[in-house]
Short mmCIF file of C-alpha atoms in Angstrom, two decimals:
data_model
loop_
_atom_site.label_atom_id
_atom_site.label_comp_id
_atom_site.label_asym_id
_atom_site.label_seq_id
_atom_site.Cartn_x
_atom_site.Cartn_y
_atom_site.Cartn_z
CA UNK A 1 -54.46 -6.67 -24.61
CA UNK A 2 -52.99 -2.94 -24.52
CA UNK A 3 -56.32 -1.37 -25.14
CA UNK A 4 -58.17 -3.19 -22.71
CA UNK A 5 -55.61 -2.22 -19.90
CA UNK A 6 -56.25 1.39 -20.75
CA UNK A 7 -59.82 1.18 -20.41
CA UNK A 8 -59.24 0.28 -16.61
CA UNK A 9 -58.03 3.87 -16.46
CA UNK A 10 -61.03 6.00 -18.48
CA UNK A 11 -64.31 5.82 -16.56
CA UNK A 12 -66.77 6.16 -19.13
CA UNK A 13 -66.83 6.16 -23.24
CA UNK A 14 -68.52 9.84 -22.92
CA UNK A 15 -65.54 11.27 -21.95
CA UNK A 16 -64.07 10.63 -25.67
CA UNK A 17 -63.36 13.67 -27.57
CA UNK A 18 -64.65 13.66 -31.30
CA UNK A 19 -61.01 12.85 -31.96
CA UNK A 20 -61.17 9.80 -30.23
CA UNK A 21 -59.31 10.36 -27.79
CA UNK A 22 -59.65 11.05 -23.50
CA UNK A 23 -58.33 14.31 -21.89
CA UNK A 24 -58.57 12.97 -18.06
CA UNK A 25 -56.35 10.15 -19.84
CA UNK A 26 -54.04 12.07 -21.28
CA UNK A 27 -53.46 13.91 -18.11
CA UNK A 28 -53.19 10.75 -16.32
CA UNK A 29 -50.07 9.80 -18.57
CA UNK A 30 -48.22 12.94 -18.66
CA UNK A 31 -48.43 13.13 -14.86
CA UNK A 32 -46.99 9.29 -14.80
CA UNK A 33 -44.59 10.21 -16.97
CA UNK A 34 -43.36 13.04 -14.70
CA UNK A 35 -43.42 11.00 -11.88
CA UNK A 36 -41.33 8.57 -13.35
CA UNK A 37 -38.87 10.94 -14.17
CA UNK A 38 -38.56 12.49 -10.36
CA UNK A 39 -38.88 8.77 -8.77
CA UNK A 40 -35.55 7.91 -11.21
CA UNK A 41 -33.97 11.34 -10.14
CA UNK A 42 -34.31 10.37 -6.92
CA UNK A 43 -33.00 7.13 -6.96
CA UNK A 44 -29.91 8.07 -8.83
CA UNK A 45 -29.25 10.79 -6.10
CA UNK A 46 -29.98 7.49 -3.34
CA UNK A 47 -27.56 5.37 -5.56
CA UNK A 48 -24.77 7.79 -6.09
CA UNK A 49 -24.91 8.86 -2.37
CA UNK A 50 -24.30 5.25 -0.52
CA UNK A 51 -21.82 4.56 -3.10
CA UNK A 52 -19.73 7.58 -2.10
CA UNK A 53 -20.20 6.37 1.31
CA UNK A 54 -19.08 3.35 0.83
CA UNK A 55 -15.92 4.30 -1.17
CA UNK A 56 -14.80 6.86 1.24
CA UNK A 57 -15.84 4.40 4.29
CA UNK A 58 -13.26 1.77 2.63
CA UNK A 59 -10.55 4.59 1.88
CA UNK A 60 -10.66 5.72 6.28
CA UNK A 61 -10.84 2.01 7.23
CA UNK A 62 -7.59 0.85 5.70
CA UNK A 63 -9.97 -1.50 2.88
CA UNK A 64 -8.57 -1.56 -0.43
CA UNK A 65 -10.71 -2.41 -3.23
CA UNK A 66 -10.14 -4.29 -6.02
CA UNK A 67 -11.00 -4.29 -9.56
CA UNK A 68 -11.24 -7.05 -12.07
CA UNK A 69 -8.10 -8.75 -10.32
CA UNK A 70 -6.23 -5.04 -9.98
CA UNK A 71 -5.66 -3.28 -7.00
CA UNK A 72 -6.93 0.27 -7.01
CA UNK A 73 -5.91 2.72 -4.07
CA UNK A 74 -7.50 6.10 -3.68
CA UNK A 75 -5.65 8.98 -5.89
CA UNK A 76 -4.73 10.65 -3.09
CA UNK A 77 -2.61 7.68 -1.91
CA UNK A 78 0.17 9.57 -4.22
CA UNK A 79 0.46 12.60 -1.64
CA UNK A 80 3.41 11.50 0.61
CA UNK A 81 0.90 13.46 3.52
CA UNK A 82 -1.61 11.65 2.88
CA UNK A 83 -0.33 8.56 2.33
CA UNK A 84 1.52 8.70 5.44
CA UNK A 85 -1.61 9.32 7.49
CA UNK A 86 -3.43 6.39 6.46
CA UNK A 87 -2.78 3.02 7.41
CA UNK A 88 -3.43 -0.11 5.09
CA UNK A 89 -4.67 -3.40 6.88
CA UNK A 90 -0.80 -4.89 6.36
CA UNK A 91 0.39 -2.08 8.36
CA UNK A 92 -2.28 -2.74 11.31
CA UNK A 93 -0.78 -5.70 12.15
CA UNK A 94 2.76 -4.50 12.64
CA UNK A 95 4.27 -5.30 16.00
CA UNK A 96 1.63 -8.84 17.13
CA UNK A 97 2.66 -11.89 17.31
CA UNK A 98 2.02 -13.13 13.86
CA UNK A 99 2.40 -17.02 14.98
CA UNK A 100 -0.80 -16.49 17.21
CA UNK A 101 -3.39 -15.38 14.22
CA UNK A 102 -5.38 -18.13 13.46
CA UNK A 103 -6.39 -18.18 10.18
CA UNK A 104 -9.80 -19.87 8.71
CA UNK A 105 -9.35 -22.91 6.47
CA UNK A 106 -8.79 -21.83 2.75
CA UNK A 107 -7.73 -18.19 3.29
CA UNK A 108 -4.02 -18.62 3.92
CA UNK A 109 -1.89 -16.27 1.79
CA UNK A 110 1.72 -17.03 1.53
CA UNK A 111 4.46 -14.73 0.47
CA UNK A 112 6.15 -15.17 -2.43
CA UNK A 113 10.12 -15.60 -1.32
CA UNK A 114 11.77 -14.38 -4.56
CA UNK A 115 15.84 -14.48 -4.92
CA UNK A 116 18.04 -11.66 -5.08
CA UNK A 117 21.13 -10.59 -6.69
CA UNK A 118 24.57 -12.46 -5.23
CA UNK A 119 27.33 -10.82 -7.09
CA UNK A 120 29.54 -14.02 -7.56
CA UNK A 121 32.92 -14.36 -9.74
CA UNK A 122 31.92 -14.53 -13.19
CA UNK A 123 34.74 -17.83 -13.69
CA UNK A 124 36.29 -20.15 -11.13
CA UNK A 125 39.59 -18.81 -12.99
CA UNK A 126 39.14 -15.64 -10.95
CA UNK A 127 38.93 -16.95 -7.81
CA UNK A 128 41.90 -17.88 -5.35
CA UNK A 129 41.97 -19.08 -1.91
CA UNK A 130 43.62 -16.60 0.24
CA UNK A 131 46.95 -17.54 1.40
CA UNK A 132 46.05 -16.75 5.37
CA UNK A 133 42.38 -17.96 5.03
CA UNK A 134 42.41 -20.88 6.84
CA UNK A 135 44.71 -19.31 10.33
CA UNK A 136 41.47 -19.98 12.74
CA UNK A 137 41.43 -20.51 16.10
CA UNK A 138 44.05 -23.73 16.06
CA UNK A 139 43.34 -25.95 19.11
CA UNK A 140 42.78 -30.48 18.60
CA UNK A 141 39.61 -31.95 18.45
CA UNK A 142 39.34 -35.72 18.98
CA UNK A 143 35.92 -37.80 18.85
CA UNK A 144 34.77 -40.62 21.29
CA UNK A 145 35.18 -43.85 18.76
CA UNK A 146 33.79 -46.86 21.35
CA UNK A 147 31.61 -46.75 24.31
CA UNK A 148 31.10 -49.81 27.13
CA UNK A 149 27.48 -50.02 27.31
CA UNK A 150 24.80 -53.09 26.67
CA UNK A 151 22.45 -50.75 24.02
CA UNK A 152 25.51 -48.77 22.32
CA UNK A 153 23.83 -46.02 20.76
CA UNK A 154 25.46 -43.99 17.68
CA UNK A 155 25.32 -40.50 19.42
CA UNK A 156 27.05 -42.47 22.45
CA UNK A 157 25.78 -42.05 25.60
CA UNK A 158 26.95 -38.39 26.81
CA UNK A 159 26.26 -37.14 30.24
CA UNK A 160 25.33 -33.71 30.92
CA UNK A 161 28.68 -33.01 32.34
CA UNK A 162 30.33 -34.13 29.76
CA UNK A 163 27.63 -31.87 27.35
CA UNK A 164 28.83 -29.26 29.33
CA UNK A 165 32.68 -29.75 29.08
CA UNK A 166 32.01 -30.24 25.36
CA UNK A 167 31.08 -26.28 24.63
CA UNK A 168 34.70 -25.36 25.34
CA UNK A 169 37.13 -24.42 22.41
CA UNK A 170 39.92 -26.47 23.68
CA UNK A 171 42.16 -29.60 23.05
CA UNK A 172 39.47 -32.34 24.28
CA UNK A 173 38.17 -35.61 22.74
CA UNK A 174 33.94 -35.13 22.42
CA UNK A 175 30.64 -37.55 21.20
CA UNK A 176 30.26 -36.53 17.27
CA UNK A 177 28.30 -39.65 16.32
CA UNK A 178 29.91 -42.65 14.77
CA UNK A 179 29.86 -44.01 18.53
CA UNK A 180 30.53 -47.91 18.62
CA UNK A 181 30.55 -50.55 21.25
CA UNK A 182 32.80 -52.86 22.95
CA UNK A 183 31.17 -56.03 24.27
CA UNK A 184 34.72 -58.26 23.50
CA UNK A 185 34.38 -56.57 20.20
CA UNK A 186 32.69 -53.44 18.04
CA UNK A 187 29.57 -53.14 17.45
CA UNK A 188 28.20 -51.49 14.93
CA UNK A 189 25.79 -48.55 15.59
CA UNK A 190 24.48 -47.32 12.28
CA UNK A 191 25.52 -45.39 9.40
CA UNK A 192 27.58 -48.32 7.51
CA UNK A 193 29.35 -47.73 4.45
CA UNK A 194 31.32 -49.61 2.15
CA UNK A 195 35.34 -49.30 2.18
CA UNK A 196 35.22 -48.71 -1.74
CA UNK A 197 32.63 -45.78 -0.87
CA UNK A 198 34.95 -45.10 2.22
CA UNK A 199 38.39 -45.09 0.21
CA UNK A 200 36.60 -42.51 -2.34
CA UNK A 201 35.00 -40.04 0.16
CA UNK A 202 38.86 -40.03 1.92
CA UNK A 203 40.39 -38.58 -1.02
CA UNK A 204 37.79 -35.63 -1.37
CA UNK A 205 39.12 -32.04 -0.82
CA UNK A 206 35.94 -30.33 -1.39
CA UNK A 207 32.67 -31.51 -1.29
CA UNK A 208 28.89 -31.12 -1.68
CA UNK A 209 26.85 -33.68 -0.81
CA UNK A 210 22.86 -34.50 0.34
CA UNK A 211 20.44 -37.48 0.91
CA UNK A 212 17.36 -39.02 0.42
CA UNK A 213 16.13 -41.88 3.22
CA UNK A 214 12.87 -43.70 2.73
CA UNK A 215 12.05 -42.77 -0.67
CA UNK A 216 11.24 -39.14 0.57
CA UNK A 217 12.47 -37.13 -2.41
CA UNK A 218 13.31 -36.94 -5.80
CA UNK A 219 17.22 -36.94 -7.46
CA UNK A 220 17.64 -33.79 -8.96
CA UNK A 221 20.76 -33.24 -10.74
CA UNK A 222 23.40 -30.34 -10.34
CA UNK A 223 22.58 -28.39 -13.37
CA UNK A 224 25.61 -29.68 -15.36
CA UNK A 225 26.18 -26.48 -17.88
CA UNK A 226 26.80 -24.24 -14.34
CA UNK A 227 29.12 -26.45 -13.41
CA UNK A 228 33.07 -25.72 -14.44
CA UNK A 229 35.48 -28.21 -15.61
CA UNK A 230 37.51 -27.48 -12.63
CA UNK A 231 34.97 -28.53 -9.95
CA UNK A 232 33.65 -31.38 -12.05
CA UNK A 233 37.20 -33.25 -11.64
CA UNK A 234 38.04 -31.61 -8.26
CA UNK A 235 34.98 -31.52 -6.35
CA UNK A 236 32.92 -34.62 -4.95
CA UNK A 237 29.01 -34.78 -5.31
CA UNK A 238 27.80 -37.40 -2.97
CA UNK A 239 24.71 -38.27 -2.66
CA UNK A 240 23.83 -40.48 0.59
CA UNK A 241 20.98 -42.70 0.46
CA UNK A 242 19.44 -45.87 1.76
CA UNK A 243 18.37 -49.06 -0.22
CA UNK A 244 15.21 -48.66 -0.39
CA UNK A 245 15.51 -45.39 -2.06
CA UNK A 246 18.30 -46.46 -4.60
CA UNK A 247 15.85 -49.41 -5.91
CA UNK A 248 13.09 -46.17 -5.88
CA UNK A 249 15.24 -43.86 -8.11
CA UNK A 250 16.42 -46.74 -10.35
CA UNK A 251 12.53 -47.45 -11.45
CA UNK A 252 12.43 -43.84 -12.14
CA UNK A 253 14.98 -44.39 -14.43
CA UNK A 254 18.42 -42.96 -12.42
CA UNK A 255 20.32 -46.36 -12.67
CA UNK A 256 24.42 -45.58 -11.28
CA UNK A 257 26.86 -46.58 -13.42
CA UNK A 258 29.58 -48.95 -12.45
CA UNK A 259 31.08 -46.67 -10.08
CA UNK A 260 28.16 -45.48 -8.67
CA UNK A 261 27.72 -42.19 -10.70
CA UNK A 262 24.17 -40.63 -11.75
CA UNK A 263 25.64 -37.76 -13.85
CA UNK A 264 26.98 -35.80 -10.92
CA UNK A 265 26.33 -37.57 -7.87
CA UNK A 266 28.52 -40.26 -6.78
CA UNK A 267 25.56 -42.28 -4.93
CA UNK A 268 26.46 -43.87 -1.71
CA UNK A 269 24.52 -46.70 0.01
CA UNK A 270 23.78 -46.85 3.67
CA UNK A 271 23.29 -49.20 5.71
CA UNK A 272 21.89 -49.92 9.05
CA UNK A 273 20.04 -46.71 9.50
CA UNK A 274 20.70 -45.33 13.20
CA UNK A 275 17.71 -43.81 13.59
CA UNK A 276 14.03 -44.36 12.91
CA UNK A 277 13.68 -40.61 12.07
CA UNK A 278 14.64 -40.60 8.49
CA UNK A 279 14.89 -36.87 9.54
CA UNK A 280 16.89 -37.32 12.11
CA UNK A 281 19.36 -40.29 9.70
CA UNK A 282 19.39 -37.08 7.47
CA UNK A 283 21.54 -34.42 10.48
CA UNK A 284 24.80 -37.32 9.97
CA UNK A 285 25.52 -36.22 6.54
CA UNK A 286 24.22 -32.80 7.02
CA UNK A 287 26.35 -32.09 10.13
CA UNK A 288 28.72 -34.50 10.47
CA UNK A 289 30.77 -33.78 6.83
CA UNK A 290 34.23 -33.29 8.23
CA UNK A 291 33.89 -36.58 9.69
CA UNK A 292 32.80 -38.19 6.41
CA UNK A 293 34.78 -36.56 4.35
CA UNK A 294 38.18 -36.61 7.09
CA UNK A 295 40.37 -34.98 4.19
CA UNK A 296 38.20 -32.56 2.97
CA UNK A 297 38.73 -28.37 3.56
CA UNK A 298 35.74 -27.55 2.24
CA UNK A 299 32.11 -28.82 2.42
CA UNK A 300 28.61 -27.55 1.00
CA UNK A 301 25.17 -29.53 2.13
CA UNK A 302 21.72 -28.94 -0.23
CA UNK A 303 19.07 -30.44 1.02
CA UNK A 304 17.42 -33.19 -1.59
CA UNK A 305 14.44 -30.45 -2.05
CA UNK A 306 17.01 -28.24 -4.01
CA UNK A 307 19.24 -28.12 -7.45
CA UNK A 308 22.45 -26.83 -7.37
CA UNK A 309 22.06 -24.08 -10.27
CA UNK A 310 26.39 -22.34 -8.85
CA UNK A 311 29.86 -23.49 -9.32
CA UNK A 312 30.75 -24.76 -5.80
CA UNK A 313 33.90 -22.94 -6.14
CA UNK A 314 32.25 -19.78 -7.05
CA UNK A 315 30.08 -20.57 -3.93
CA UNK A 316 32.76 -21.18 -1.66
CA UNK A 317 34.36 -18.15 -2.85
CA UNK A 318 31.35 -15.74 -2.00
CA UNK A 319 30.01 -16.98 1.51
CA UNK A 320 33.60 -17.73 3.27
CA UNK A 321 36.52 -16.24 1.49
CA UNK A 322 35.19 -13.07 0.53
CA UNK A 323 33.97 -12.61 4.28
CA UNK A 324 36.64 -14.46 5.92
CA UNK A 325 34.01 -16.43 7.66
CA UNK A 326 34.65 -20.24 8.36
CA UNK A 327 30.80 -21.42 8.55
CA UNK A 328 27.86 -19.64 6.07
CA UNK A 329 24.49 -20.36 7.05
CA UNK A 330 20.86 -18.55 5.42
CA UNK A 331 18.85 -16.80 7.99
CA UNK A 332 14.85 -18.20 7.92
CA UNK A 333 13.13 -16.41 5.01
CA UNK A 334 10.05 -15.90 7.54
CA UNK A 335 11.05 -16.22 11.10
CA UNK A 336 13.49 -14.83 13.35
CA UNK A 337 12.80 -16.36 16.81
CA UNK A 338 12.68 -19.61 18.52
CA UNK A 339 9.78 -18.85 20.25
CA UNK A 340 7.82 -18.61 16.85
CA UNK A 341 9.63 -21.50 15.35
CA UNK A 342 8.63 -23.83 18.46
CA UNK A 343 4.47 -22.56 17.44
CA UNK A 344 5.00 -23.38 13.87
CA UNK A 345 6.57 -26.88 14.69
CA UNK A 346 3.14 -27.35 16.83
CA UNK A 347 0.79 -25.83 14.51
CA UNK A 348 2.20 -28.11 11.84
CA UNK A 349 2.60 -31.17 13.73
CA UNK A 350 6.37 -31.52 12.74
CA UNK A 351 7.33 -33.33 16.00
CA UNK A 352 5.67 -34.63 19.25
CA UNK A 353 4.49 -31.80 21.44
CA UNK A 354 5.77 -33.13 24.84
CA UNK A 355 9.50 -33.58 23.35
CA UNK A 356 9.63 -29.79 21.74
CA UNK A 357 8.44 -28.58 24.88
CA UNK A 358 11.06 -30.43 27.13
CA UNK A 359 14.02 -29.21 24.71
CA UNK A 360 12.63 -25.57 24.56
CA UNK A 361 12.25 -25.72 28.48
CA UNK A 362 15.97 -26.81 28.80
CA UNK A 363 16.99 -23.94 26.22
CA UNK A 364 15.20 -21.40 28.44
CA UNK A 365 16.48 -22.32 31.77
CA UNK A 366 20.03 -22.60 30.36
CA UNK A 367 19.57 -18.46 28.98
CA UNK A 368 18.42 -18.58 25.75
CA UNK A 369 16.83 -15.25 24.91
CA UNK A 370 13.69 -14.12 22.73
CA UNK A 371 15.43 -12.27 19.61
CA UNK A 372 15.41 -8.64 19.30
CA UNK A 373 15.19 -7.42 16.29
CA UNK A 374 15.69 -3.42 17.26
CA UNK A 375 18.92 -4.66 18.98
CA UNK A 376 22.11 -3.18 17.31
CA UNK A 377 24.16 -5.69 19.06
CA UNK A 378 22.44 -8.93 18.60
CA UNK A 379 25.22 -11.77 17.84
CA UNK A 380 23.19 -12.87 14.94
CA UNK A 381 20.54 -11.20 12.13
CA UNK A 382 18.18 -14.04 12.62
CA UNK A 383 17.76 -16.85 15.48
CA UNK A 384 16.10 -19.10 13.35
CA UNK A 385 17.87 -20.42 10.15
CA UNK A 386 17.08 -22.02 6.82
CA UNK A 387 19.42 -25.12 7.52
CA UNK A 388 18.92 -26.48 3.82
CA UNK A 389 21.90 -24.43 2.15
CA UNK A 390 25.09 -24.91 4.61
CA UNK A 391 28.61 -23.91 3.05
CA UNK A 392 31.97 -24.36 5.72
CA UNK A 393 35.34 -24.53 5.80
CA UNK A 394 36.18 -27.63 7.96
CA UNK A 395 38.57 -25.76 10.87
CA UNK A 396 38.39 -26.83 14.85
CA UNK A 397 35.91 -24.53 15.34
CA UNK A 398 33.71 -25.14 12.57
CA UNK A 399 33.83 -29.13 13.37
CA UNK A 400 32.91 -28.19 16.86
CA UNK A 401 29.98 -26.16 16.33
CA UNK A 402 28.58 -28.67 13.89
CA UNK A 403 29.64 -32.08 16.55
CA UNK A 404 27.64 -29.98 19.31
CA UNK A 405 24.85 -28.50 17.00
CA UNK A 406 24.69 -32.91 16.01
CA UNK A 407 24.96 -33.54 19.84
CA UNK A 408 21.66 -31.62 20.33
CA UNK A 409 19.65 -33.31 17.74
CA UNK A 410 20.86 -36.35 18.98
CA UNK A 411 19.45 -35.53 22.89
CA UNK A 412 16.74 -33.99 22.07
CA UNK A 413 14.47 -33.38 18.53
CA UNK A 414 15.71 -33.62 15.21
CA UNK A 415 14.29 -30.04 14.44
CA UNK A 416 17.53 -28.35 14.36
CA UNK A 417 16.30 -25.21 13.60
CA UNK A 418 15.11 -25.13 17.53
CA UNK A 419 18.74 -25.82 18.32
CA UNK A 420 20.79 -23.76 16.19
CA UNK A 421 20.51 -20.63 17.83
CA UNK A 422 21.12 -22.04 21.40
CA UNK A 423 24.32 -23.89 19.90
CA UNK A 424 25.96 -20.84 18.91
CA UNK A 425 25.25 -18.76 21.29
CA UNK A 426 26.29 -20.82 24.48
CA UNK A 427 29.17 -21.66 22.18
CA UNK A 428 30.30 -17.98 21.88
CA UNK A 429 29.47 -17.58 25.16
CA UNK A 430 32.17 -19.98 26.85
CA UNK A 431 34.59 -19.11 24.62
CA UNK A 432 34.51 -15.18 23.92
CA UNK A 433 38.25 -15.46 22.61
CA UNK A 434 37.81 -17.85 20.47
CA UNK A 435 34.47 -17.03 18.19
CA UNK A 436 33.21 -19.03 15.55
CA UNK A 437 33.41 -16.98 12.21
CA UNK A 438 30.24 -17.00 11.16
CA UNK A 439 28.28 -15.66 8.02
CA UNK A 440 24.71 -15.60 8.31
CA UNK A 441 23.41 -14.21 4.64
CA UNK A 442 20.15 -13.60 3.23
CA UNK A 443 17.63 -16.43 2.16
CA UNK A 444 17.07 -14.75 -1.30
CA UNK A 445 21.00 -15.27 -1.90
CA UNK A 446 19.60 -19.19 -1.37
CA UNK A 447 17.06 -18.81 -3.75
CA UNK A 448 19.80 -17.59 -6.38
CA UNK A 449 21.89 -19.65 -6.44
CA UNK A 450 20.02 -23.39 -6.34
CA UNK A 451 16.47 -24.41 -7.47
CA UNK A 452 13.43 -25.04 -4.81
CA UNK A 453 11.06 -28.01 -5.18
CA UNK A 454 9.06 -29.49 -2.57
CA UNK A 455 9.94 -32.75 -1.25
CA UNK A 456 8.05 -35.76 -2.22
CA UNK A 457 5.95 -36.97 0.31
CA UNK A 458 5.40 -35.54 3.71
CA UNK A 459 6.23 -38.04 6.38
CA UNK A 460 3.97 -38.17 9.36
CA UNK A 461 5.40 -36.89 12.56
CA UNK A 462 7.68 -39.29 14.54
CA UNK A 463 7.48 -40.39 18.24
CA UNK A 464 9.95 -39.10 20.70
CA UNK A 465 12.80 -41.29 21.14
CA UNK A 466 12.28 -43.63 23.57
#
């Protein structure tokens, strides 16, 4: 086939040479040849120039490009002039409102939260309470036991005056749930526990304690070999949760013992839910500890999501002693103001729309402020907290924070991260004498010093109450 291609190219067979071969032919090649070799040159030249454009386009635009997986930044990244005259597409977006960028299905990119270093006592044997630590602001607290009303609710049925009156650090009797009613006799509201589970939780000087309602989580275990000897006999692990979630965690093979015990956890029935919102059943325990446990000094809450991987004591010791604080709280690993907490509740459905706006309205025309971060004397490092770690010594003011902080998950939604910065701050406002001691520490200090898992099932979000 080769030769008959070639004679396309010669015109006639008396242009052979007595060698056999063509001249005009031979000419023809070499100048193909050459050709070739400038149309190649040429192209390489092409090639190598839009490539440099592109790289040094990507390098002035802020693009970085990546490699087999790697990221690779321009070498003179390294100068510190250069490097501060450029600007990377993270550092574009410094100073918007991140909560307003919508992002495409699929391309979300979290940040990976990782925990950092909490220098804690080595042994609970090195640890002492200090003599004076517990000389807080002394004044009598008293909680409304019985109502008069046809639809007793547990929360009781507190008027805004009353609300108000309830902010002040004095000797006063306030709604802290546990509310019951009095048609000719009591009636229950919710929340009902056994008197052998009652008796137990009355002798409790420290505690930690969680819950799972409607099958929504998994048990997961104190990690046992972190645990001392000391706290094991001293400290109570309680573990609220609901029938239907005891018969759940029993086919999954944690079956209590005769007193109740899954390794750690003393497991405590309740009965006659008050609320619908499992999330909202979940606030008694979580807030209301120094009226479950009425003897106890000291209380820690983990949410069901988390393992305790810390000695309580050694716990206790860090967040209040150390700091002479009476309540210890994580600030939000993400956000910092209410305003962007009240979009992400919306954007992920996490409560009816109409009922976050009402309670944000009410926060706003009662003087709750955006947070400013470039304040130096903002009364907190975050407005927004990560309410699944809370560690607190159980003193007046403590209780009261934690009865009104419960009072405004009661009224309004149980998203008590909306409600946690307006708490304190109106609290500290009436009373600028008598402030509540509080440590707000880093989320990463969290992360140390328990486990994360996500929560088994993510329950739809609930009506507002009616």
């Amino acid at each position: 086939m080769l030769p008959e291609r070639r004679s396309t190219v010669v015109s006639s067979s008396s242009y052979l040479n007595p060698a056999g071969h063509n001249d005009n032919s031979f000419l023809l090649l070499r100048r193909g040849k050459k050709f070739g070799r400038i149309v190649k040159l040429k192209l390489s030249h092409f090639f190598l120039f839009f490539v440099s454009l592109f790289f040094f386009s990507c390098m002035f635009s802020g693009h970085k490009l990546l490699f087999h997986g790697s990221e690779f930044l321009p070498h003179f990244e390294q100068n510190p002039y250069m490097k501060s005259h450029m600007l990377v597409s993270s550092e574009i977006d410094i100073g918007s409102n991140k909560s307003n960028i919508e992002r495409p299905p699929g391309s979300k990119k979290r940040t990976k939260h990782l925990p950092c270093e909490v220098p804690i006592a080595e042994s609970v044997d090195r640890v002492l309470e200090p003599h004076d630590y517990l000389n807080f602001t002394p004044f009598s607290l008293g909680f409304v036991e019985t109502e008069k009303y046809d639809k007793p609710r547990f929360g009781g049925h507190q008027t805004l005056k009353e609300r108000e009156r309830s902010y002040s650090a004095i000797n006063q009797t306030i709604h802290c749930g546990f509310v019951k009613g009095t048609n000719g006799f009591h009636q229950g509201t919710g929340f009902d526990l056994s008197e052998m589970d009652r008796a137990y939780m009355k002798n409790c000087v420290v505690s930690v304690s969680s819950c799972i309602f409607g099958s929504s989580d998994f048990l997961r275990r104190p990690a046992t070999k972190k645990i001392s000897e000391f706290s094991k006999r001293n400290v109570c692990f309680v573990m609220f949760v609901d029938e239907q979630t005891l018969s759940k965690l029993a086919s999954e093979g944690h079956v209590p013992d005769k007193q109740g015990f899954v390794g750690l956890w003393k497991t405590v029935v309740v009965s006659n839910l008050p609320y619908t919102d499992m999330r909202k059943t979940g606030k008694v325990p979580k807030f209301l500890s120094h009226r479950l446990f009425p003897s106890s000094r000291y209380s820690i809450w983990i949410d069901s999501k988390m393992r305790l991987t810390t000695d309580p004591m050694l716990i206790i010791d860090f967040f209040l002693w150390r700091t002479k604080s009476e309540f210890a709280i994580s600030n939000h690993y993400d956000r910092h103001c209410v305003w962007d907490e009240v979009l992400q509740n919306k954007r992920l459905n996490k409560y009816n729309h109409s009922a976050i706006d009402e309670q944000f309205m009410f926060y706003r025309s009662d003087g709750l402020k955006k947070f400013d971060p470039s304040d130096p004397n903002s009364p907190l490092p975050s407005y927004v907290p990560e309410g699944s770690f809370i560690v607190r010594a159980h003193t007046p003011m403590s209780n009261l924070f934690t009865c009104l902080w419960f009072n405004e998950v009661d009224r309004f939604t149980s998203r008590d991260q909306l409600s946690f910065a307006y708490t304190y701050l109106k609290l500290q406002r009436l009373n600028p004498d008598r402030p509540l001691l509080l440590n707000m520490f880093k989320d990463c200090e969290r992360r140390a010093l328990t486990k994360l898992f996500h929560h088994r099932v993510d329950s739809s979000p609930p009506s507002p109450p009616a």
